[in-house]
CSV table of C-alpha atoms in Angstrom, one decimal:
chain,number,residue,atom,x,y,z
P,776,UNK,CA,51.8,77.4,74.2
P,777,UNK,CA,51.9,79.2,77.4
P,778,UNK,CA,48.7,77.1,78.4
P,779,UNK,CA,46.3,74.2,77.6
P,780,UNK,CA,42.8,75.0,77.4
P,781,UNK,CA,41.5,71.5,77.8
P,782,UNK,CA,37.8,72.2,77.7
P,783,UNK,CA,38.7,73.2,74.1
P,784,UNK,CA,40.4,70.2,73.5
P,785,UNK,CA,38.1,68.1,75.1
P,786,UNK,CA,35.6,69.5,72.5
P,787,UNK,CA,37.7,69.1,69.5
P,788,UNK,CA,37.4,65.5,70.0
P,789,UNK,CA,34.4,65.3,71.2
P,790,UNK,CA,33.2,66.8,68.0
P,791,UNK,CA,36.0,64.4,65.8
P,792,UNK,CA,33.7,61.6,67.6
P,793,UNK,CA,37.2,60.8,69.3
P,794,UNK,CA,37.7,59.4,72.7
P,795,UNK,CA,40.8,62.3,75.0
P,796,UNK,CA,42.3,58.9,76.5
P,797,UNK,CA,45.5,59.3,78.5
P,798,UNK,CA,47.8,58.6,76.1
P,799,UNK,CA,46.5,61.1,73.6
P,800,UNK,CA,46.6,63.7,76.4
P,801,UNK,CA,50.2,63.2,77.5
P,802,UNK,CA,51.6,63.2,73.7
P,803,UNK,CA,49.4,66.6,73.1
P,804,UNK,CA,50.7,67.6,76.3
P,805,UNK,CA,54.3,67.0,75.8
P,806,UNK,CA,54.4,68.7,72.4
P,807,UNK,CA,52.1,72.0,73.8
P,808,UNK,CA,54.4,72.2,76.8
P,809,UNK,CA,57.6,71.8,75.0
P,810,UNK,CA,57.3,75.3,72.3
P,811,UNK,CA,59.1,72.6,69.9
P,812,UNK,CA,58.8,70.4,67.1
P,813,UNK,CA,59.6,66.4,68.1
P,814,UNK,CA,59.7,63.7,65.9
P,815,UNK,CA,57.8,61.1,67.0
P,816,UNK,CA,60.9,59.4,68.4
P,817,UNK,CA,62.0,62.0,70.2
P,818,UNK,CA,58.1,62.3,71.9
P,819,UNK,CA,58.5,58.4,72.6
P,820,UNK,CA,61.4,58.9,73.8
P,821,UNK,CA,60.3,61.3,76.5
P,822,UNK,CA,57.4,59.8,77.4
P,823,UNK,CA,58.4,56.2,77.7
P,824,UNK,CA,59.0,56.3,81.6
P,825,UNK,CA,55.3,56.9,81.0
P,826,UNK,CA,54.8,53.6,79.2
P,827,UNK,CA,54.2,55.3,76.3
P,828,UNK,CA,55.8,53.2,73.1
P,829,UNK,CA,56.3,54.3,69.5
P,830,UNK,CA,53.2,52.9,68.0
P,831,UNK,CA,50.8,54.7,70.3
P,832,UNK,CA,52.4,58.0,69.9
P,833,UNK,CA,52.1,57.8,65.8
P,834,UNK,CA,48.3,56.7,66.2
P,835,UNK,CA,47.8,59.8,68.7
P,836,UNK,CA,49.6,61.9,66.7
P,837,UNK,CA,47.8,60.7,63.6
P,838,UNK,CA,44.1,61.9,65.4
P,839,UNK,CA,45.8,64.9,67.2
P,840,UNK,CA,46.4,66.4,63.4
P,841,UNK,CA,43.2,65.6,62.0
P,842,UNK,CA,41.7,67.5,65.0
P,843,UNK,CA,44.3,70.3,63.8
P,844,UNK,CA,46.0,70.3,67.4
P,845,UNK,CA,49.5,69.6,65.6
P,846,UNK,CA,50.6,70.1,62.7
P,847,UNK,CA,53.5,68.4,60.6
P,848,UNK,CA,56.2,70.5,60.4
P,849,UNK,CA,58.0,69.7,56.9
P,850,UNK,CA,61.7,70.4,58.0
P,851,UNK,CA,63.9,71.2,60.9
P,852,UNK,CA,67.4,69.8,62.2
P,853,UNK,CA,66.5,66.4,63.6
P,854,UNK,CA,64.2,65.7,61.0
P,855,UNK,CA,60.0,66.1,59.5
P,856,UNK,CA,58.2,66.5,63.1
P,857,UNK,CA,55.1,67.8,65.0
P,858,UNK,CA,54.4,71.0,66.9
P,859,UNK,CA,51.5,71.9,68.9
P,860,UNK,CA,48.8,74.6,67.3
P,861,UNK,CA,47.3,77.2,69.4
P,862,UNK,CA,45.0,78.4,66.5
P,863,UNK,CA,43.1,77.6,63.5
P,864,UNK,CA,44.6,79.5,61.2
P,865,UNK,CA,48.8,79.7,62.6
P,866,UNK,CA,51.8,79.9,60.3
P,867,UNK,CA,55.3,79.1,61.8
P,868,UNK,CA,59.1,80.3,62.3
P,869,UNK,CA,60.9,77.4,62.5
P,870,UNK,CA,64.5,77.0,64.2
P,871,UNK,CA,66.8,74.8,62.2
P,872,UNK,CA,69.1,74.3,64.9
P,873,UNK,CA,67.3,74.2,68.0
P,874,UNK,CA,63.7,72.9,66.8
P,875,UNK,CA,61.9,76.1,68.6
P,876,UNK,CA,58.5,76.7,67.1
P,877,UNK,CA,57.2,80.4,66.5
P,878,UNK,CA,53.6,80.6,65.5
P,879,UNK,CA,52.6,83.5,63.6
P,880,UNK,CA,49.2,85.4,62.5
P,881,UNK,CA,48.0,87.6,60.0
P,882,UNK,CA,50.3,86.4,57.3
P,883,UNK,CA,48.9,89.4,54.8
P,884,UNK,CA,48.8,86.6,52.0
P,885,UNK,CA,45.6,86.6,51.0
P,886,UNK,CA,45.5,89.3,48.1
P,887,UNK,CA,48.3,87.0,46.3
P,888,UNK,CA,46.4,84.0,47.3
P,889,UNK,CA,43.3,85.4,45.8
P,890,UNK,CA,45.1,86.3,42.4
P,891,UNK,CA,46.9,83.6,41.9
P,892,UNK,CA,44.0,81.3,42.3
P,893,UNK,CA,42.3,83.6,40.0
P,894,UNK,CA,45.2,83.7,37.3
P,895,UNK,CA,45.7,79.7,37.6
P,896,UNK,CA,41.8,78.9,37.9
P,897,UNK,CA,42.1,77.3,41.2
P,898,UNK,CA,40.1,77.0,43.7
P,899,UNK,CA,42.3,77.2,47.4
P,900,UNK,CA,40.7,76.0,50.4
P,901,UNK,CA,43.7,76.4,53.1
P,902,UNK,CA,47.6,77.6,53.0
P,903,UNK,CA,49.9,76.3,55.3
P,904,UNK,CA,53.2,78.9,55.8
P,905,UNK,CA,56.3,77.9,57.7
P,906,UNK,CA,59.4,80.0,57.2
P,907,UNK,CA,63.0,78.4,58.1
P,908,UNK,CA,65.6,79.6,59.8
P,909,UNK,CA,67.7,80.4,63.2
P,910,UNK,CA,66.3,82.0,66.7
P,911,UNK,CA,68.3,84.8,68.6
P,912,UNK,CA,69.1,82.6,70.8
P,913,UNK,CA,70.8,80.4,68.4
P,914,UNK,CA,72.2,83.2,66.0
P,915,UNK,CA,73.9,85.3,69.4
P,916,UNK,CA,77.5,82.9,70.3
P,917,UNK,CA,76.8,84.7,73.8
P,918,UNK,CA,73.4,83.3,74.4
P,919,UNK,CA,74.4,79.7,73.3
P,920,UNK,CA,72.0,76.7,73.8
P,921,UNK,CA,72.2,76.3,77.6
P,922,UNK,CA,68.9,77.7,79.1
P,923,UNK,CA,67.9,78.0,75.8
P,924,UNK,CA,66.3,74.6,75.9
P,925,UNK,CA,64.7,74.5,78.8
P,926,UNK,CA,62.5,78.0,78.0
P,927,UNK,CA,58.7,78.1,77.2
P,928,UNK,CA,59.5,79.4,73.6
P,929,UNK,CA,55.6,79.2,71.8
P,930,UNK,CA,54.7,82.4,71.4
P,931,UNK,CA,52.4,84.3,68.8
P,932,UNK,CA,53.5,87.4,66.7
P,933,UNK,CA,52.2,89.2,64.1
P,934,UNK,CA,54.1,89.1,60.7
P,935,UNK,CA,54.9,92.6,59.6
């Protein structure tokens, strides 16, 4: 995520009936700026020097998830975690090696979803697509992990 639109974030909190506390802001900012998936424990370790404890991280993630500002990532190298969302209908490519999260839009699953819904007499309310593999930097031995960990890696792309 290249930049945080704090006006949009504040509006989401207002619409959801929540206050944007300093702690929630710090947790969201850490996720959004990293461009990676984090577990609650890795977030807490990163924010510990600011007085943020693990319970606060879990509570903040619960609210941020309810407001659709973060998304649960089901399987990463570090285990289950969370990543910031940049839009309302976003899917992810998740690197199993470094935790990098690349968002993409336009998954083109609409026709398949409609066909499955008709076939099974099922009303689909939403869907989530998360693809796991290895990013280019982790897959290319020359690039390795150095420098790769700290670069801003969250980017949007379109599925082809």
